[in-house]
mmCIF file of C-alpha atoms in Angstrom:
data_model
loop_
_atom_site.group_PDB
_atom_site.id
_atom_site.type_symbol
_atom_site.label_atom_id
_atom_site.label_comp_id
_atom_site.label_asym_id
_atom_site.label_seq_id
_atom_site.Cartn_x
_atom_site.Cartn_y
_atom_site.Cartn_z
ATOM 1 C CA MET A 1 -95.713 8.879 187.061
ATOM 2 C CA LYS A 2 -99.328 10.120 186.518
ATOM 3 C CA SER A 3 -98.867 8.829 183.164
ATOM 4 C CA GLU A 4 -97.659 5.525 184.272
ATOM 5 C CA ALA A 5 -100.270 4.452 186.406
ATOM 6 C CA ALA A 6 -102.747 5.449 184.103
ATOM 7 C CA SER A 7 -100.992 3.035 181.559
ATOM 8 C CA PHE A 8 -100.488 0.338 184.277
ATOM 9 C CA GLY A 9 -104.332 0.613 184.652
ATOM 10 C CA LYS A 10 -104.585 0.504 180.923
ATOM 11 C CA THR A 11 -102.407 -2.661 180.549
ATOM 12 C CA LEU A 12 -104.250 -4.023 183.721
ATOM 13 C CA LYS A 13 -107.617 -3.783 182.301
ATOM 14 C CA SER A 14 -106.594 -5.760 179.034
ATOM 15 C CA LYS A 15 -105.525 -8.605 181.050
ATOM 16 C CA ALA A 16 -108.068 -8.696 183.539
ATOM 17 C CA LEU A 17 -110.906 -8.804 179.743
ATOM 18 C CA SER A 18 -109.004 -11.390 178.252
ATOM 19 C CA LYS A 19 -108.323 -13.926 180.952
ATOM 20 C CA THR A 20 -111.883 -13.720 182.003
ATOM 21 C CA SER A 21 -112.899 -14.142 178.805
ATOM 22 C CA ILE A 22 -110.875 -17.953 178.981
ATOM 23 C CA LEU A 23 -112.539 -18.513 182.403
ATOM 24 C CA LEU A 24 -115.891 -17.922 180.690
ATOM 25 C CA TYR A 25 -115.368 -19.449 177.212
ATOM 26 C CA ALA A 26 -113.773 -23.264 179.923
ATOM 27 C CA THR A 27 -117.680 -22.287 182.308
ATOM 28 C CA ILE A 28 -119.488 -22.722 179.312
ATOM 29 C CA LEU A 29 -118.081 -25.653 177.651
ATOM 30 C CA LEU A 30 -118.032 -27.362 180.658
ATOM 31 C CA PHE A 31 -121.528 -26.134 182.091
ATOM 32 C CA ILE A 32 -122.916 -27.858 178.702
ATOM 33 C CA ILE A 33 -121.405 -31.103 179.100
ATOM 34 C CA PHE A 34 -122.324 -31.583 182.234
ATOM 35 C CA ALA A 35 -126.207 -30.873 181.221
ATOM 36 C CA VAL A 36 -125.866 -33.146 177.549
ATOM 37 C CA SER A 37 -124.676 -35.999 179.938
ATOM 38 C CA THR A 38 -126.421 -35.188 182.732
ATOM 39 C CA SER A 39 -129.938 -35.729 184.182
ATOM 40 C CA GLY A 40 -131.104 -33.546 186.590
ATOM 41 C CA PHE A 41 -128.868 -30.389 185.902
ATOM 42 C CA PHE A 42 -129.442 -28.293 183.658
ATOM 43 C CA THR A 43 -132.867 -27.086 184.940
ATOM 44 C CA PRO A 44 -133.926 -24.276 187.090
ATOM 45 C CA ARG A 45 -134.169 -25.155 190.191
ATOM 46 C CA ASN A 46 -130.251 -27.082 189.577
ATOM 47 C CA PHE A 47 -129.320 -23.319 188.366
ATOM 48 C CA PHE A 48 -131.073 -21.351 191.538
ATOM 49 C CA THR A 49 -129.009 -24.337 193.732
ATOM 50 C CA ILE A 50 -125.320 -23.744 191.931
ATOM 51 C CA LEU A 51 -126.525 -20.102 191.819
ATOM 52 C CA ARG A 52 -127.459 -20.099 196.264
ATOM 53 C CA SER A 53 -124.179 -21.923 197.089
ATOM 54 C CA MET A 54 -122.448 -20.016 195.369
ATOM 55 C CA CYS A 55 -122.693 -16.810 197.414
ATOM 56 C CA ILE A 56 -121.194 -17.274 200.725
ATOM 57 C CA ILE A 57 -117.409 -18.133 197.698
ATOM 58 C CA THR A 58 -118.133 -15.139 196.056
ATOM 59 C CA VAL A 59 -118.761 -12.393 198.555
ATOM 60 C CA LEU A 60 -115.360 -14.086 200.810
ATOM 61 C CA GLY A 61 -113.778 -13.567 197.387
ATOM 62 C CA LEU A 62 -114.759 -9.998 196.462
ATOM 63 C CA GLY A 63 -112.991 -9.059 199.983
ATOM 64 C CA ILE A 64 -110.209 -11.229 199.542
ATOM 65 C CA SER A 65 -109.503 -9.593 195.937
ATOM 66 C CA PHE A 66 -108.836 -6.305 197.337
ATOM 67 C CA VAL A 67 -106.318 -7.504 199.932
ATOM 68 C CA ILE A 68 -104.767 -10.068 197.737
ATOM 69 C CA THR A 69 -104.708 -6.974 195.034
ATOM 70 C CA ALA A 70 -102.606 -5.397 197.522
ATOM 71 C CA GLY A 71 -99.944 -7.886 197.731
ATOM 72 C CA GLU A 72 -101.100 -9.841 200.967
ATOM 73 C CA ILE A 73 -103.342 -12.778 202.192
ATOM 74 C CA ASP A 74 -105.743 -12.222 205.057
ATOM 75 C CA LEU A 75 -106.717 -15.908 206.507
ATOM 76 C CA SER A 76 -108.478 -14.384 209.060
ATOM 77 C CA ILE A 77 -111.616 -14.393 206.279
ATOM 78 C CA GLY A 78 -111.841 -18.097 207.708
ATOM 79 C CA THR A 79 -113.664 -17.415 210.683
ATOM 80 C CA LEU A 80 -114.472 -13.707 210.952
ATOM 81 C CA PRO A 81 -117.444 -14.218 209.443
ATOM 82 C CA ALA A 82 -117.972 -17.001 211.963
ATOM 83 C CA LEU A 83 -117.172 -14.524 215.054
ATOM 84 C CA CYS A 84 -119.778 -11.457 212.861
ATOM 85 C CA GLY A 85 -122.726 -14.218 212.815
ATOM 86 C CA ALA A 86 -122.005 -15.252 216.041
ATOM 87 C CA ILE A 87 -122.134 -12.170 217.484
ATOM 88 C CA LEU A 88 -125.142 -11.026 215.354
ATOM 89 C CA ALA A 89 -127.482 -14.470 216.210
ATOM 90 C CA VAL A 90 -126.902 -13.414 220.015
ATOM 91 C CA LEU A 91 -127.442 -10.415 219.131
ATOM 92 C CA LEU A 92 -131.422 -11.317 217.965
ATOM 93 C CA LYS A 93 -131.421 -13.865 220.091
ATOM 94 C CA ASN A 94 -131.818 -11.562 222.750
ATOM 95 C CA GLY A 95 -133.944 -9.107 221.203
ATOM 96 C CA THR A 96 -131.880 -6.145 219.876
ATOM 97 C CA ASN A 97 -132.975 -4.081 217.387
ATOM 98 C CA VAL A 98 -131.837 -6.005 214.066
ATOM 99 C CA PHE A 99 -130.115 -2.897 212.870
ATOM 100 C CA LEU A 100 -128.058 -2.522 215.531
ATOM 101 C CA ALA A 101 -127.326 -5.874 215.761
ATOM 102 C CA ILE A 102 -125.686 -5.703 212.460
ATOM 103 C CA LEU A 103 -123.884 -2.435 212.879
ATOM 104 C CA ALA A 104 -122.658 -4.259 215.889
ATOM 105 C CA ALA A 105 -121.266 -7.132 213.988
ATOM 106 C CA LEU A 106 -119.619 -5.305 211.343
ATOM 107 C CA LEU A 107 -117.409 -2.683 214.083
ATOM 108 C CA VAL A 108 -116.567 -6.063 215.785
ATOM 109 C CA ALA A 109 -115.082 -7.307 211.474
ATOM 110 C CA VAL A 110 -114.031 -3.004 211.396
ATOM 111 C CA VAL A 111 -111.632 -3.688 214.193
ATOM 112 C CA VAL A 112 -109.658 -6.887 212.833
ATOM 113 C CA GLY A 113 -109.489 -5.582 209.787
ATOM 114 C CA MET A 114 -107.907 -2.858 211.400
ATOM 115 C CA ILE A 115 -105.879 -4.962 213.647
ATOM 116 C CA ASN A 116 -104.358 -7.175 210.387
ATOM 117 C CA GLY A 117 -104.447 -3.671 208.005
ATOM 118 C CA VAL A 118 -101.988 -1.474 210.451
ATOM 119 C CA ILE A 119 -99.292 -3.720 212.043
ATOM 120 C CA ILE A 120 -99.296 -5.794 208.973
ATOM 121 C CA SER A 121 -99.099 -1.739 207.244
ATOM 122 C CA GLN A 122 -96.353 -0.665 210.142
ATOM 123 C CA ALA A 123 -94.600 -3.309 211.754
ATOM 124 C CA ASN A 124 -94.042 -4.564 208.478
ATOM 125 C CA LEU A 125 -94.429 -8.071 209.470
ATOM 126 C CA PRO A 126 -95.992 -11.231 207.007
ATOM 127 C CA SER A 127 -99.536 -11.065 206.422
ATOM 128 C CA ILE A 128 -99.681 -14.610 206.693
ATOM 129 C CA ILE A 129 -98.298 -14.813 210.467
ATOM 130 C CA ILE A 130 -99.992 -12.066 211.894
ATOM 131 C CA THR A 131 -103.960 -13.107 210.151
ATOM 132 C CA LEU A 132 -103.553 -16.185 210.674
ATOM 133 C CA ALA A 133 -103.104 -15.474 214.327
ATOM 134 C CA THR A 134 -106.131 -13.140 214.231
ATOM 135 C CA TYR A 135 -108.081 -16.617 212.290
ATOM 136 C CA MET A 136 -107.158 -18.229 215.787
ATOM 137 C CA ILE A 137 -108.551 -15.427 218.005
ATOM 138 C CA CYS A 138 -111.950 -15.059 216.397
ATOM 139 C CA GLN A 139 -111.696 -19.166 216.316
ATOM 140 C CA GLY A 140 -111.628 -18.267 219.803
ATOM 141 C CA PHE A 141 -114.185 -15.726 220.482
ATOM 142 C CA ALA A 142 -116.099 -17.746 218.288
ATOM 143 C CA TYR A 143 -116.132 -19.759 220.440
ATOM 144 C CA ILE A 144 -116.638 -18.082 223.290
ATOM 145 C CA VAL A 145 -119.672 -15.297 222.277
ATOM 146 C CA THR A 146 -121.355 -19.009 220.969
ATOM 147 C CA ASN A 147 -120.952 -21.053 223.835
ATOM 148 C CA GLN A 148 -119.554 -24.045 221.777
ATOM 149 C CA ALA A 149 -123.155 -24.745 220.113
ATOM 150 C CA PRO A 150 -125.422 -22.912 217.258
ATOM 151 C CA VAL A 151 -127.146 -20.197 217.755
ATOM 152 C CA VAL A 152 -130.692 -20.282 216.650
ATOM 153 C CA VAL A 153 -132.143 -17.701 215.111
ATOM 154 C CA SER A 154 -135.599 -16.575 214.427
ATOM 155 C CA ASN A 155 -135.944 -13.315 214.255
ATOM 156 C CA GLU A 156 -138.256 -12.984 211.436
ATOM 157 C CA ALA A 157 -137.714 -9.443 209.849
ATOM 158 C CA PHE A 158 -133.390 -10.146 209.271
ATOM 159 C CA LEU A 159 -134.415 -13.503 207.484
ATOM 160 C CA ASN A 160 -136.561 -12.128 205.293
ATOM 161 C CA ALA A 161 -134.238 -9.248 204.205
ATOM 162 C CA PHE A 162 -131.527 -12.392 203.542
ATOM 163 C CA GLY A 163 -132.985 -14.937 203.846
ATOM 164 C CA SER A 164 -135.974 -15.709 201.869
ATOM 165 C CA ASN A 165 -136.672 -16.400 198.523
ATOM 166 C CA ILE A 166 -138.751 -14.300 196.187
ATOM 167 C CA ASN A 167 -140.746 -16.972 193.764
ATOM 168 C CA GLY A 168 -138.514 -18.765 193.880
ATOM 169 C CA PHE A 169 -135.379 -17.067 194.119
ATOM 170 C CA PRO A 170 -133.049 -16.660 196.577
ATOM 171 C CA VAL A 171 -132.975 -13.195 198.076
ATOM 172 C CA ILE A 172 -128.840 -14.454 198.870
ATOM 173 C CA VAL A 173 -128.533 -14.011 195.337
ATOM 174 C CA LEU A 174 -129.798 -10.086 194.772
ATOM 175 C CA TRP A 175 -127.412 -9.256 198.256
ATOM 176 C CA MET A 176 -123.757 -10.998 196.192
ATOM 177 C CA ALA A 177 -125.131 -9.576 192.680
ATOM 178 C CA GLY A 178 -125.083 -5.625 194.621
ATOM 179 C CA LEU A 179 -121.824 -6.384 196.150
ATOM 180 C CA ALA A 180 -120.012 -7.167 193.246
ATOM 181 C CA VAL A 181 -121.459 -4.397 191.849
ATOM 182 C CA VAL A 182 -119.635 -2.027 194.522
ATOM 183 C CA CYS A 183 -116.929 -4.545 194.553
ATOM 184 C CA TYR A 184 -116.575 -3.482 190.253
ATOM 185 C CA PHE A 185 -116.399 -0.036 190.722
ATOM 186 C CA LEU A 186 -114.522 0.446 193.472
ATOM 187 C CA MET A 187 -111.156 -2.229 192.158
ATOM 188 C CA HIS A 188 -111.867 -0.595 188.394
ATOM 189 C CA ARG A 189 -113.557 2.343 188.241
ATOM 190 C CA THR A 190 -111.634 4.496 190.867
ATOM 191 C CA ARG A 191 -108.471 5.757 191.548
ATOM 192 C CA TYR A 192 -108.463 3.545 195.169
ATOM 193 C CA GLY A 193 -108.478 0.472 192.894
ATOM 194 C CA LYS A 194 -105.587 2.054 190.681
ATOM 195 C CA ASN A 195 -103.480 3.020 193.683
ATOM 196 C CA LEU A 196 -103.871 -0.853 195.330
ATOM 197 C CA ALA A 197 -103.187 -2.582 192.152
ATOM 198 C CA PHE A 198 -99.798 0.134 191.609
ATOM 199 C CA THR A 199 -99.257 -0.652 195.191
ATOM 200 C CA GLY A 200 -99.554 -4.495 195.083
ATOM 201 C CA ASP A 201 -97.143 -4.284 191.928
ATOM 202 C CA ASN A 202 -94.868 -2.428 192.941
ATOM 203 C CA ARG A 203 -95.034 -0.858 196.260
ATOM 204 C CA ILE A 204 -91.992 1.482 195.910
ATOM 205 C CA ALA A 205 -92.960 2.987 193.193
ATOM 206 C CA ALA A 206 -96.154 3.602 194.180
ATOM 207 C CA LEU A 207 -94.986 5.823 196.789
ATOM 208 C CA PHE A 208 -92.331 7.893 194.253
ATOM 209 C CA ALA A 209 -96.205 8.304 192.765
ATOM 210 C CA GLY A 210 -97.517 9.825 196.013
ATOM 211 C CA ILE A 211 -99.607 7.393 196.764
ATOM 212 C CA ASN A 212 -100.517 6.914 200.381
ATOM 213 C CA VAL A 213 -99.398 2.721 200.988
ATOM 214 C CA ASN A 214 -100.010 2.087 204.041
ATOM 215 C CA ILE A 215 -103.569 3.826 204.051
ATOM 216 C CA THR A 216 -104.944 2.051 200.598
ATOM 217 C CA LEU A 217 -102.782 -1.683 202.212
ATOM 218 C CA VAL A 218 -104.954 -0.672 205.964
ATOM 219 C CA THR A 219 -108.333 0.236 203.694
ATOM 220 C CA SER A 220 -107.909 -2.766 201.691
ATOM 221 C CA PHE A 221 -107.947 -5.457 205.280
ATOM 222 C CA ILE A 222 -110.656 -3.491 206.351
ATOM 223 C CA ILE A 223 -112.836 -3.740 203.099
ATOM 224 C CA CYS A 224 -111.776 -7.226 203.258
ATOM 225 C CA ALA A 225 -113.398 -7.725 207.316
ATOM 226 C CA ILE A 226 -116.204 -6.184 205.451
ATOM 227 C CA PHE A 227 -116.882 -8.819 203.001
ATOM 228 C CA SER A 228 -116.141 -11.437 205.704
ATOM 229 C CA PHE A 229 -119.075 -9.397 207.587
ATOM 230 C CA PHE A 230 -121.041 -10.234 205.302
ATOM 231 C CA ALA A 231 -120.582 -13.371 204.561
ATOM 232 C CA GLY A 232 -121.005 -14.083 207.883
ATOM 233 C CA MET A 233 -124.798 -12.842 208.274
ATOM 234 C CA LEU A 234 -125.941 -13.981 204.878
ATOM 235 C CA GLY A 235 -124.409 -17.309 206.003
ATOM 236 C CA VAL A 236 -126.464 -17.260 208.918
ATOM 237 C CA ALA A 237 -130.238 -16.173 207.075
ATOM 238 C CA GLN A 238 -129.290 -18.567 204.956
ATOM 239 C CA THR A 239 -129.181 -21.354 207.982
ATOM 240 C CA SER A 240 -131.391 -19.412 210.629
ATOM 241 C CA ASN A 241 -128.016 -20.163 212.525
ATOM 242 C CA ALA A 242 -125.162 -19.417 213.806
ATOM 243 C CA SER A 243 -122.010 -22.400 215.025
ATOM 244 C CA PRO A 244 -118.996 -21.229 215.753
ATOM 245 C CA THR A 245 -117.586 -23.294 212.506
ATOM 246 C CA MET A 246 -119.467 -22.225 209.792
ATOM 247 C CA ILE A 247 -118.150 -21.257 206.107
ATOM 248 C CA THR A 248 -114.634 -21.939 207.833
ATOM 249 C CA SER A 249 -114.413 -24.498 205.188
ATOM 250 C CA ASP A 250 -115.243 -22.075 201.985
ATOM 251 C CA MET A 251 -112.302 -20.052 202.935
ATOM 252 C CA MET A 252 -109.721 -21.998 200.403
ATOM 253 C CA THR A 253 -112.452 -22.148 198.490
ATOM 254 C CA ALA A 254 -113.004 -18.297 198.336
ATOM 255 C CA ILE A 255 -109.224 -18.024 198.014
ATOM 256 C CA ALA A 256 -109.629 -20.338 194.788
ATOM 257 C CA ALA A 257 -111.948 -19.225 192.705
ATOM 258 C CA THR A 258 -110.128 -15.253 193.330
ATOM 259 C CA LEU A 259 -107.193 -17.014 192.205
ATOM 260 C CA ILE A 260 -108.930 -19.116 188.858
ATOM 261 C CA GLY A 261 -110.914 -15.565 188.210
ATOM 262 C CA GLY A 262 -107.333 -13.990 187.195
ATOM 263 C CA THR A 263 -106.365 -12.067 190.632
ATOM 264 C CA SER A 264 -102.517 -12.386 190.587
ATOM 265 C CA LEU A 265 -101.993 -14.494 194.048
ATOM 266 C CA SER A 266 -97.770 -11.772 193.527
ATOM 267 C CA GLY A 267 -100.386 -8.576 193.637
ATOM 268 C CA GLY A 268 -101.239 -5.390 191.809
ATOM 269 C CA GLU A 269 -104.128 -7.204 189.230
ATOM 270 C CA GLY A 270 -107.750 -7.794 190.588
ATOM 271 C CA ASN A 271 -110.633 -8.933 188.344
ATOM 272 C CA ILE A 272 -113.611 -9.288 190.036
ATOM 273 C CA PRO A 273 -115.878 -10.329 187.604
ATOM 274 C CA GLY A 274 -113.156 -13.358 187.188
ATOM 275 C CA THR A 275 -114.404 -14.070 190.750
ATOM 276 C CA LEU A 276 -117.972 -14.020 190.339
ATOM 277 C CA ILE A 277 -117.156 -16.785 187.522
ATOM 278 C CA GLY A 278 -114.396 -19.013 189.244
ATOM 279 C CA ALA A 279 -117.198 -19.126 192.335
ATOM 280 C CA PHE A 280 -119.622 -19.984 189.724
ATOM 281 C CA PHE A 281 -117.428 -22.907 188.652
ATOM 282 C CA LEU A 282 -116.250 -24.676 191.204
ATOM 283 C CA MET A 283 -119.499 -24.427 192.348
ATOM 284 C CA MET A 284 -121.464 -25.805 188.809
ATOM 285 C CA ILE A 285 -118.118 -28.744 189.538
ATOM 286 C CA ALA A 286 -119.313 -30.227 192.927
ATOM 287 C CA ASN A 287 -122.898 -29.728 191.819
ATOM 288 C CA GLY A 288 -122.080 -32.032 188.436
ATOM 289 C CA ILE A 289 -119.912 -33.950 190.876
ATOM 290 C CA LEU A 290 -122.994 -34.708 193.483
ATOM 291 C CA ILE A 291 -125.661 -35.035 191.096
ATOM 292 C CA LEU A 292 -123.458 -37.599 188.876
ATOM 293 C CA GLY A 293 -122.667 -39.773 192.563
ATOM 294 C CA ILE A 294 -119.042 -39.070 192.569
ATOM 295 C CA ASP A 295 -117.494 -39.154 195.453
ATOM 296 C CA GLN A 296 -116.927 -36.142 197.408
ATOM 297 C CA TRP A 297 -112.986 -36.375 198.131
ATOM 298 C CA VAL A 298 -112.950 -36.089 194.280
ATOM 299 C CA LEU A 299 -113.903 -32.861 194.495
ATOM 300 C CA TYR A 300 -110.907 -32.090 196.331
ATOM 301 C CA LEU A 301 -108.506 -33.268 193.928
ATOM 302 C CA ILE A 302 -109.574 -31.887 190.691
ATOM 303 C CA ASN A 303 -109.497 -27.888 192.570
ATOM 304 C CA GLY A 304 -106.035 -29.029 193.249
ATOM 305 C CA VAL A 305 -105.518 -29.660 189.625
ATOM 306 C CA ILE A 306 -107.204 -26.952 188.740
ATOM 307 C CA ILE A 307 -105.260 -24.811 191.045
ATOM 308 C CA LEU A 308 -102.177 -25.397 190.120
ATOM 309 C CA PHE A 309 -102.953 -25.451 186.033
ATOM 310 C CA THR A 310 -103.842 -22.117 185.693
ATOM 311 C CA LEU A 311 -100.884 -21.021 188.986
ATOM 312 C CA THR A 312 -98.635 -22.494 186.947
ATOM 313 C CA VAL A 313 -100.027 -21.497 183.071
ATOM 314 C CA ARG A 314 -100.215 -17.857 184.814
ATOM 315 C CA HIS A 315 -96.222 -18.098 185.694
ATOM 316 C CA TYR A 316 -95.099 -19.140 182.104
ATOM 317 C CA SER A 317 -97.440 -16.843 180.763
ATOM 318 C CA LYS A 318 -96.115 -14.253 182.544
ATOM 319 C CA ASN A 319 -92.551 -15.067 182.393
ATOM 320 C CA GLY A 320 -93.070 -15.382 178.366
ATOM 321 C CA SER A 321 -92.061 -18.986 178.398
#
């Protein structure tokens, strides 16, 4: 079974590299097209704008990658960042120490992730139903914590650490890069990452291979929740306020970035570099459309077509059709 798991890991690695290369080439090609056809696109300032706009999407995508690789889904990433951001903002506004405020919001995220994971793994209930419930619960608590109004954050230490610029370069991008490195190591360089992929690909085989499937599943939801916390924290730092609906609209874009980046919706295959490129790809399109003056609704159409095309191609290539 160990040799089978090792072979499975090598196969996943080669597939991930192939999918990442294709997406990277497509991103470079589209970048060149926008740069040539659009004035104001190919500038350092606009490049930083794209990087800044992709940070929250990427962080959410990094977290959901673990759950999707395990063969599940987590819809609570749509509102858990708002809840964590609200708790953090209210505590900071009330004069709580920055470290303690961050720790309190992080603990809430861990508890939500643990609840999701335990119920799904122990009760064997569909993750889409359970996490839809926690999505609504987190949304409700976010409204309660904020009293249905934005909470302004003015703590300089917090804003400097997570939302400032260094010679014009956004600090939030550095946080995104650091979190991506951690995720890459965890997903692609540890036994846990291999166990996660094996679990998502074939849960029964994973059990026979000696993998603790329940622990693996619960851990994936906790990791996802932790990254939802990071998204909420960085969102608060970026805008200097927290609202009960912040980041909610980014959920589907984050999942889209993860899927077009090479993470398999059916489980068993995660791709952290692909998630990064996928987020940049989608935000680059959004940026280019904005500069061209095209209506915002066109972006939804384009993103939907991209997802349909990507998943359809992968389905037929996987089945040899």
